[in-house]
Amino acid sequence: MNINAHRSTTLLAYYRQISTELFTVVDLETTGAKSDRDRIIEIAVVQATLKDGIQQTLTDLIDPQIPLPEQITQLTGLTDAKLVGSESADKVLPKYLPTLQTGILTAHNIGFDHAFLQQEYQRMGLEFQASAKLCTVQLSRLLLPNLPSRSLPKLVKHYGFDVGKSHRAESDALACWLLLQKLLTQILQTSDEQIMALFGHQWLSPEDAATILQLPISEVTELLTTSKVKSRFSRHRQINLYQRRGIESLLSNTGSC
């Protein structure tokens, strides 16, 4: 679900609805950031529900069959020597496939982990398809708008989670689950008005605004400018972003329902 393309009321209903589901939280350590050329070196999966907590935890080191870059060793503490004796991806990952395709696949930046898993399974000739996906980066942006960073290590520090060393798969998968548990519980236990106020701080692109307002992008760009919806320039994306609550305040004026 692309949260940016949905109104706050839809998002709130969605997160409350899925709160009873089984979550399959995954974290990967890799040789780099490019899924088409880099490889997985460690995987961890935590399966849990809000009602019953953690059901199972799986973790394995994986021999990437290529040397580890120095920056990855510095980040994770893993070395080529530590991976000696580990099995390759084609031996490790098939046993994870049934689990990864059960429940809602969850990660902190789900796009990264999902892309790597797809590439690895594709190399083996296996089909991998998550039935549903959830990103805790997106959820933390909605509920923690005032934090300067929503990186997982910063959120671990913010909440004081006792999970061990960051940038190791099992620690990060556990941290991701604890974060999800914290945020979904907040949604369940907080009034609609307070949650909607938090959601309203989110910064959206003109394309997201166009989807919410159900208008052509050319029309929306002009509308956002003339209506003086609060905006800021994203140097990272090189575009203007607009605050969700300002965009949604235009819904009655545009005739969208």
mmCIF file of C-alpha atoms in Angstrom:
data_model
loop_
_atom_site.group_PDB
_atom_site.id
_atom_site.type_symbol
_atom_site.label_atom_id
_atom_site.label_comp_id
_atom_site.label_asym_id
_atom_site.label_seq_id
_atom_site.Cartn_x
_atom_site.Cartn_y
_atom_site.Cartn_z
ATOM 1 C CA MET A 1 0.000 0.000 0.000
ATOM 2 C CA ASN A 2 1.440 3.378 -1.034
ATOM 3 C CA ILE A 3 0.451 5.410 1.994
ATOM 4 C CA ASN A 4 1.150 8.700 0.261
ATOM 5 C CA ALA A 5 -1.626 8.096 -2.246
ATOM 6 C CA HIS A 6 -4.357 7.689 0.363
ATOM 7 C CA ARG A 7 -6.240 10.081 2.603
ATOM 8 C CA SER A 8 -5.672 10.120 6.333
ATOM 9 C CA THR A 9 -9.046 8.529 7.088
ATOM 10 C CA THR A 10 -8.186 5.600 4.805
ATOM 11 C CA LEU A 11 -4.753 5.214 6.387
ATOM 12 C CA LEU A 12 -6.131 5.177 9.904
ATOM 13 C CA ALA A 13 -8.725 2.536 9.014
ATOM 14 C CA TYR A 14 -6.075 0.464 7.224
ATOM 15 C CA TYR A 15 -3.572 0.402 10.091
ATOM 16 C CA ARG A 16 -6.265 -0.428 12.625
ATOM 17 C CA GLN A 17 -7.561 -3.203 10.395
ATOM 18 C CA ILE A 18 -4.175 -4.897 9.941
ATOM 19 C CA SER A 19 -3.302 -4.683 13.643
ATOM 20 C CA THR A 20 -4.741 -8.182 14.166
ATOM 21 C CA GLU A 21 -2.615 -9.739 11.401
ATOM 22 C CA LEU A 22 0.566 -11.833 11.530
ATOM 23 C CA PHE A 23 3.650 -9.745 10.685
ATOM 24 C CA THR A 24 6.714 -11.268 9.069
ATOM 25 C CA VAL A 25 9.490 -8.815 9.855
ATOM 26 C CA VAL A 26 12.638 -9.198 7.778
ATOM 27 C CA ASP A 27 16.040 -7.558 7.869
ATOM 28 C CA LEU A 28 18.942 -8.135 5.497
ATOM 29 C CA GLU A 29 22.595 -7.210 5.598
ATOM 30 C CA THR A 30 24.105 -6.993 2.139
ATOM 31 C CA THR A 31 27.365 -6.302 0.302
ATOM 32 C CA GLY A 32 25.974 -2.982 -0.943
ATOM 33 C CA ALA A 33 22.872 -1.060 -1.942
ATOM 34 C CA LYS A 34 22.286 -2.376 -5.495
ATOM 35 C CA SER A 35 20.048 -5.436 -5.543
ATOM 36 C CA ASP A 36 20.983 -6.327 -9.121
ATOM 37 C CA ARG A 37 24.689 -6.691 -8.346
ATOM 38 C CA ASP A 38 25.113 -6.899 -4.557
ATOM 39 C CA ARG A 39 24.308 -9.953 -2.453
ATOM 40 C CA ILE A 40 22.745 -10.817 0.886
ATOM 41 C CA ILE A 41 25.202 -11.721 3.665
ATOM 42 C CA GLU A 42 22.774 -12.100 6.569
ATOM 43 C CA ILE A 43 19.034 -12.581 6.951
ATOM 44 C CA ALA A 44 16.759 -12.537 9.987
ATOM 45 C CA VAL A 45 12.995 -12.981 10.218
ATOM 46 C CA VAL A 46 10.782 -12.315 13.219
ATOM 47 C CA GLN A 47 7.155 -13.461 13.008
ATOM 48 C CA ALA A 48 4.816 -11.896 15.544
ATOM 49 C CA THR A 49 1.346 -10.587 16.300
ATOM 50 C CA LEU A 50 0.262 -7.768 18.569
ATOM 51 C CA LYS A 51 -1.888 -10.192 20.563
ATOM 52 C CA ASP A 52 0.632 -12.993 21.147
ATOM 53 C CA GLY A 53 4.016 -11.366 20.550
ATOM 54 C CA ILE A 54 6.911 -13.121 18.819
ATOM 55 C CA GLN A 55 6.070 -16.545 17.380
ATOM 56 C CA GLN A 56 9.458 -17.418 15.896
ATOM 57 C CA THR A 57 12.847 -15.950 15.004
ATOM 58 C CA LEU A 58 15.069 -17.249 12.198
ATOM 59 C CA THR A 59 18.513 -16.018 11.259
ATOM 60 C CA ASP A 60 21.431 -17.131 9.069
ATOM 61 C CA LEU A 61 24.704 -15.838 7.742
ATOM 62 C CA ILE A 62 25.085 -16.259 3.991
ATOM 63 C CA ASP A 63 28.245 -16.645 1.921
ATOM 64 C CA PRO A 64 27.871 -14.000 -0.825
ATOM 65 C CA GLN A 65 30.661 -15.637 -2.867
ATOM 66 C CA ILE A 66 32.216 -12.217 -3.423
ATOM 67 C CA PRO A 67 34.592 -10.255 -1.138
ATOM 68 C CA LEU A 68 33.006 -7.956 1.426
ATOM 69 C CA PRO A 69 33.654 -4.246 0.834
ATOM 70 C CA GLU A 70 35.515 -2.567 3.684
ATOM 71 C CA GLN A 71 32.633 -0.159 4.362
ATOM 72 C CA ILE A 72 30.278 -3.110 4.920
ATOM 73 C CA THR A 73 32.710 -4.659 7.385
ATOM 74 C CA GLN A 74 32.925 -1.346 9.225
ATOM 75 C CA LEU A 75 29.125 -1.032 9.279
ATOM 76 C CA THR A 76 28.206 -4.594 10.294
ATOM 77 C CA GLY A 77 31.355 -5.989 11.890
ATOM 78 C CA LEU A 78 31.124 -8.955 9.517
ATOM 79 C CA THR A 79 34.256 -10.047 7.661
ATOM 80 C CA ASP A 80 35.080 -12.561 4.961
ATOM 81 C CA ALA A 81 36.574 -14.764 7.681
ATOM 82 C CA LYS A 82 33.360 -14.689 9.720
ATOM 83 C CA LEU A 83 31.385 -15.839 6.682
ATOM 84 C CA VAL A 84 33.660 -18.821 6.008
ATOM 85 C CA GLY A 85 31.629 -21.989 6.458
ATOM 86 C CA SER A 86 28.297 -20.252 5.844
ATOM 87 C CA GLU A 87 26.102 -21.663 3.107
ATOM 88 C CA SER A 88 25.361 -19.766 -0.102
ATOM 89 C CA ALA A 89 22.031 -18.075 -0.819
ATOM 90 C CA ASP A 90 20.725 -20.964 -2.914
ATOM 91 C CA LYS A 91 21.104 -23.238 0.128
ATOM 92 C CA VAL A 92 19.802 -20.812 2.775
ATOM 93 C CA LEU A 93 16.998 -18.811 1.203
ATOM 94 C CA PRO A 94 14.690 -21.578 -0.106
ATOM 95 C CA LYS A 95 13.875 -22.597 3.478
ATOM 96 C CA TYR A 96 12.800 -18.993 4.207
ATOM 97 C CA LEU A 97 10.431 -18.760 1.238
ATOM 98 C CA PRO A 98 7.263 -20.175 2.880
ATOM 99 C CA THR A 99 7.752 -17.949 5.921
ATOM 100 C CA LEU A 100 8.417 -14.798 3.885
ATOM 101 C CA GLN A 101 5.202 -15.379 1.939
ATOM 102 C CA THR A 102 3.122 -15.720 5.114
ATOM 103 C CA GLY A 103 1.563 -12.733 6.853
ATOM 104 C CA ILE A 104 2.393 -9.095 6.127
ATOM 105 C CA LEU A 105 6.014 -8.729 5.023
ATOM 106 C CA THR A 106 7.440 -5.872 7.072
ATOM 107 C CA ALA A 107 10.780 -4.056 7.051
ATOM 108 C CA HIS A 108 12.322 -0.695 7.826
ATOM 109 C CA ASN A 109 12.496 0.500 4.213
ATOM 110 C CA ILE A 110 10.640 -2.440 2.712
ATOM 111 C CA GLY A 111 11.635 -1.498 -0.834
ATOM 112 C CA PHE A 112 15.280 -2.321 -0.115
ATOM 113 C CA ASP A 113 14.726 -5.738 1.464
ATOM 114 C CA HIS A 114 11.998 -6.757 -0.977
ATOM 115 C CA ALA A 115 14.163 -5.912 -4.001
ATOM 116 C CA PHE A 116 17.063 -8.020 -2.698
ATOM 117 C CA LEU A 117 14.821 -10.974 -1.926
ATOM 118 C CA GLN A 118 13.231 -10.801 -5.364
ATOM 119 C CA GLN A 119 16.637 -10.752 -7.045
ATOM 120 C CA GLU A 120 18.005 -13.656 -5.017
ATOM 121 C CA TYR A 121 14.964 -15.852 -5.609
ATOM 122 C CA GLN A 122 14.932 -14.920 -9.294
ATOM 123 C CA ARG A 123 18.533 -16.121 -9.607
ATOM 124 C CA MET A 124 17.367 -19.486 -8.244
ATOM 125 C CA GLY A 125 14.385 -19.646 -10.579
ATOM 126 C CA LEU A 126 11.978 -19.377 -7.643
ATOM 127 C CA GLU A 127 8.951 -17.109 -7.549
ATOM 128 C CA PHE A 128 8.754 -14.785 -4.568
ATOM 129 C CA GLN A 129 5.639 -12.718 -4.004
ATOM 130 C CA ALA A 130 4.671 -11.112 -0.719
ATOM 131 C CA SER A 131 0.907 -11.074 -0.269
ATOM 132 C CA ALA A 132 1.108 -7.717 1.541
ATOM 133 C CA LYS A 133 3.912 -5.349 2.530
ATOM 134 C CA LEU A 134 4.359 -2.769 5.284
ATOM 135 C CA CYS A 135 7.143 -0.220 5.723
ATOM 136 C CA THR A 136 7.964 1.010 9.221
ATOM 137 C CA VAL A 137 9.857 3.981 7.766
ATOM 138 C CA GLN A 138 6.604 5.234 6.248
ATOM 139 C CA LEU A 139 4.654 4.521 9.428
ATOM 140 C CA SER A 140 7.226 6.297 11.604
ATOM 141 C CA ARG A 141 7.097 9.338 9.314
ATOM 142 C CA LEU A 142 3.354 9.490 9.886
ATOM 143 C CA LEU A 143 3.443 9.097 13.655
ATOM 144 C CA LEU A 144 6.785 10.697 14.544
ATOM 145 C CA PRO A 145 6.800 13.860 12.415
ATOM 146 C CA ASN A 146 8.949 15.873 14.810
ATOM 147 C CA LEU A 147 11.957 13.564 14.929
ATOM 148 C CA PRO A 148 14.930 14.770 12.845
ATOM 149 C CA SER A 149 15.622 11.199 11.675
ATOM 150 C CA ARG A 150 13.603 8.007 11.358
ATOM 151 C CA SER A 151 16.604 5.752 10.769
ATOM 152 C CA LEU A 152 16.315 2.500 12.691
ATOM 153 C CA PRO A 153 19.368 3.120 14.940
ATOM 154 C CA LYS A 154 17.982 6.563 15.855
ATOM 155 C CA LEU A 155 14.552 5.086 16.627
ATOM 156 C CA VAL A 156 16.141 2.349 18.741
ATOM 157 C CA LYS A 157 17.843 5.087 20.742
ATOM 158 C CA HIS A 158 14.660 7.195 20.872
ATOM 159 C CA TYR A 159 12.616 4.355 22.398
ATOM 160 C CA GLY A 160 15.454 2.722 24.333
ATOM 161 C CA PHE A 161 14.945 -0.701 22.734
ATOM 162 C CA ASP A 162 17.382 -3.307 24.087
ATOM 163 C CA VAL A 163 18.192 -5.169 20.883
ATOM 164 C CA GLY A 164 21.975 -5.311 20.645
ATOM 165 C CA LYS A 165 24.201 -4.009 17.855
ATOM 166 C CA SER A 166 22.595 -2.135 14.970
ATOM 167 C CA HIS A 167 23.318 -3.230 11.401
ATOM 168 C CA ARG A 168 23.076 -6.904 12.257
ATOM 169 C CA ALA A 169 20.057 -8.692 10.853
ATOM 170 C CA GLU A 170 18.628 -10.249 14.014
ATOM 171 C CA SER A 171 19.028 -7.082 16.092
ATOM 172 C CA ASP A 172 17.478 -4.918 13.394
ATOM 173 C CA ALA A 173 14.597 -7.318 12.706
ATOM 174 C CA LEU A 174 13.777 -7.343 16.412
ATOM 175 C CA ALA A 175 14.050 -3.544 16.552
ATOM 176 C CA CYS A 176 11.726 -3.252 13.561
ATOM 177 C CA TRP A 177 9.153 -5.479 15.277
ATOM 178 C CA LEU A 178 9.346 -3.510 18.540
ATOM 179 C CA LEU A 179 8.905 -0.293 16.563
ATOM 180 C CA LEU A 180 5.898 -1.679 14.688
ATOM 181 C CA GLN A 181 4.388 -2.926 17.938
ATOM 182 C CA LYS A 182 4.865 0.496 19.529
ATOM 183 C CA LEU A 183 3.387 2.439 16.602
ATOM 184 C CA LEU A 184 0.385 0.184 15.960
ATOM 185 C CA THR A 185 -0.438 0.190 19.674
ATOM 186 C CA GLN A 186 -0.318 3.985 19.557
ATOM 187 C CA ILE A 187 -2.794 3.983 16.670
ATOM 188 C CA LEU A 188 -5.128 1.616 18.515
ATOM 189 C CA GLN A 189 -5.029 3.515 21.799
ATOM 190 C CA THR A 190 -5.080 7.124 20.564
ATOM 191 C CA SER A 191 -8.106 9.131 19.479
ATOM 192 C CA ASP A 192 -8.863 9.669 15.804
ATOM 193 C CA GLU A 193 -8.352 13.399 16.217
ATOM 194 C CA GLN A 194 -4.853 13.042 17.658
ATOM 195 C CA ILE A 195 -3.733 10.502 15.056
ATOM 196 C CA MET A 196 -5.095 12.598 12.185
ATOM 197 C CA ALA A 197 -3.208 15.609 13.539
ATOM 198 C CA LEU A 198 0.044 13.612 13.437
ATOM 199 C CA PHE A 199 -0.674 12.314 9.931
ATOM 200 C CA GLY A 200 -1.311 15.896 8.816
ATOM 201 C CA HIS A 201 2.356 16.838 9.264
ATOM 202 C CA GLN A 202 3.518 14.475 6.496
ATOM 203 C CA TRP A 203 5.183 16.044 3.431
ATOM 204 C CA LEU A 204 3.838 14.831 0.077
ATOM 205 C CA SER A 205 4.840 15.245 -3.534
ATOM 206 C CA PRO A 206 2.579 16.926 -6.101
ATOM 207 C CA GLU A 207 1.966 13.472 -7.614
ATOM 208 C CA ASP A 208 0.720 12.167 -4.259
ATOM 209 C CA ALA A 209 -1.460 15.249 -3.887
ATOM 210 C CA ALA A 210 -2.912 14.672 -7.349
ATOM 211 C CA THR A 211 -3.917 11.133 -6.373
ATOM 212 C CA ILE A 212 -5.522 12.276 -3.123
ATOM 213 C CA LEU A 213 -7.382 15.136 -4.814
ATOM 214 C CA GLN A 214 -8.203 13.044 -7.901
ATOM 215 C CA LEU A 215 -7.067 15.813 -10.237
ATOM 216 C CA PRO A 216 -4.545 16.058 -13.098
ATOM 217 C CA ILE A 217 -1.024 16.903 -11.937
ATOM 218 C CA SER A 218 -0.967 20.162 -13.933
ATOM 219 C CA GLU A 219 -4.121 21.363 -12.218
ATOM 220 C CA VAL A 220 -2.887 20.298 -8.785
ATOM 221 C CA THR A 221 0.435 22.118 -9.106
ATOM 222 C CA GLU A 222 -1.368 25.396 -9.765
ATOM 223 C CA LEU A 223 -3.910 24.715 -7.017
ATOM 224 C CA LEU A 224 -1.229 24.013 -4.422
ATOM 225 C CA THR A 225 0.548 27.245 -5.276
ATOM 226 C CA THR A 226 -2.467 29.522 -5.339
ATOM 227 C CA SER A 227 -4.015 27.969 -2.222
ATOM 228 C CA LYS A 228 -0.833 28.612 -0.230
ATOM 229 C CA VAL A 229 -0.623 25.065 1.140
ATOM 230 C CA LYS A 230 2.418 24.884 3.426
ATOM 231 C CA SER A 231 5.422 23.671 1.446
ATOM 232 C CA ARG A 232 9.142 23.099 1.632
ATOM 233 C CA PHE A 233 11.826 22.317 -0.935
ATOM 234 C CA SER A 234 13.390 18.863 -0.743
ATOM 235 C CA ARG A 235 17.041 19.094 -1.715
ATOM 236 C CA HIS A 236 17.237 15.309 -1.798
ATOM 237 C CA ARG A 237 14.371 14.943 -4.293
ATOM 238 C CA GLN A 238 14.766 18.397 -5.884
ATOM 239 C CA ILE A 239 11.023 19.096 -5.729
ATOM 240 C CA ASN A 240 8.572 21.045 -3.595
ATOM 241 C CA LEU A 241 6.749 18.981 -0.991
ATOM 242 C CA TYR A 242 3.389 19.929 0.503
ATOM 243 C CA GLN A 243 1.938 19.195 3.936
ATOM 244 C CA ARG A 244 -0.757 16.530 4.016
ATOM 245 C CA ARG A 245 -3.244 18.487 6.128
ATOM 246 C CA GLY A 246 -3.125 21.422 3.715
ATOM 247 C CA ILE A 247 -3.713 19.129 0.767
ATOM 248 C CA GLU A 248 -6.638 17.403 2.460
ATOM 249 C CA SER A 249 -8.153 20.759 3.397
ATOM 250 C CA LEU A 250 -8.639 21.320 -0.354
ATOM 251 C CA LEU A 251 -10.842 18.255 -0.758
ATOM 252 C CA SER A 252 -14.104 20.104 -0.046
ATOM 253 C CA ASN A 253 -13.105 22.879 -2.446
ATOM 254 C CA THR A 254 -12.279 20.524 -5.317
ATOM 255 C CA GLY A 255 -15.482 18.515 -5.002
ATOM 256 C CA SER A 256 -13.585 15.272 -4.258
ATOM 257 C CA CYS A 257 -15.364 12.938 -1.905
#
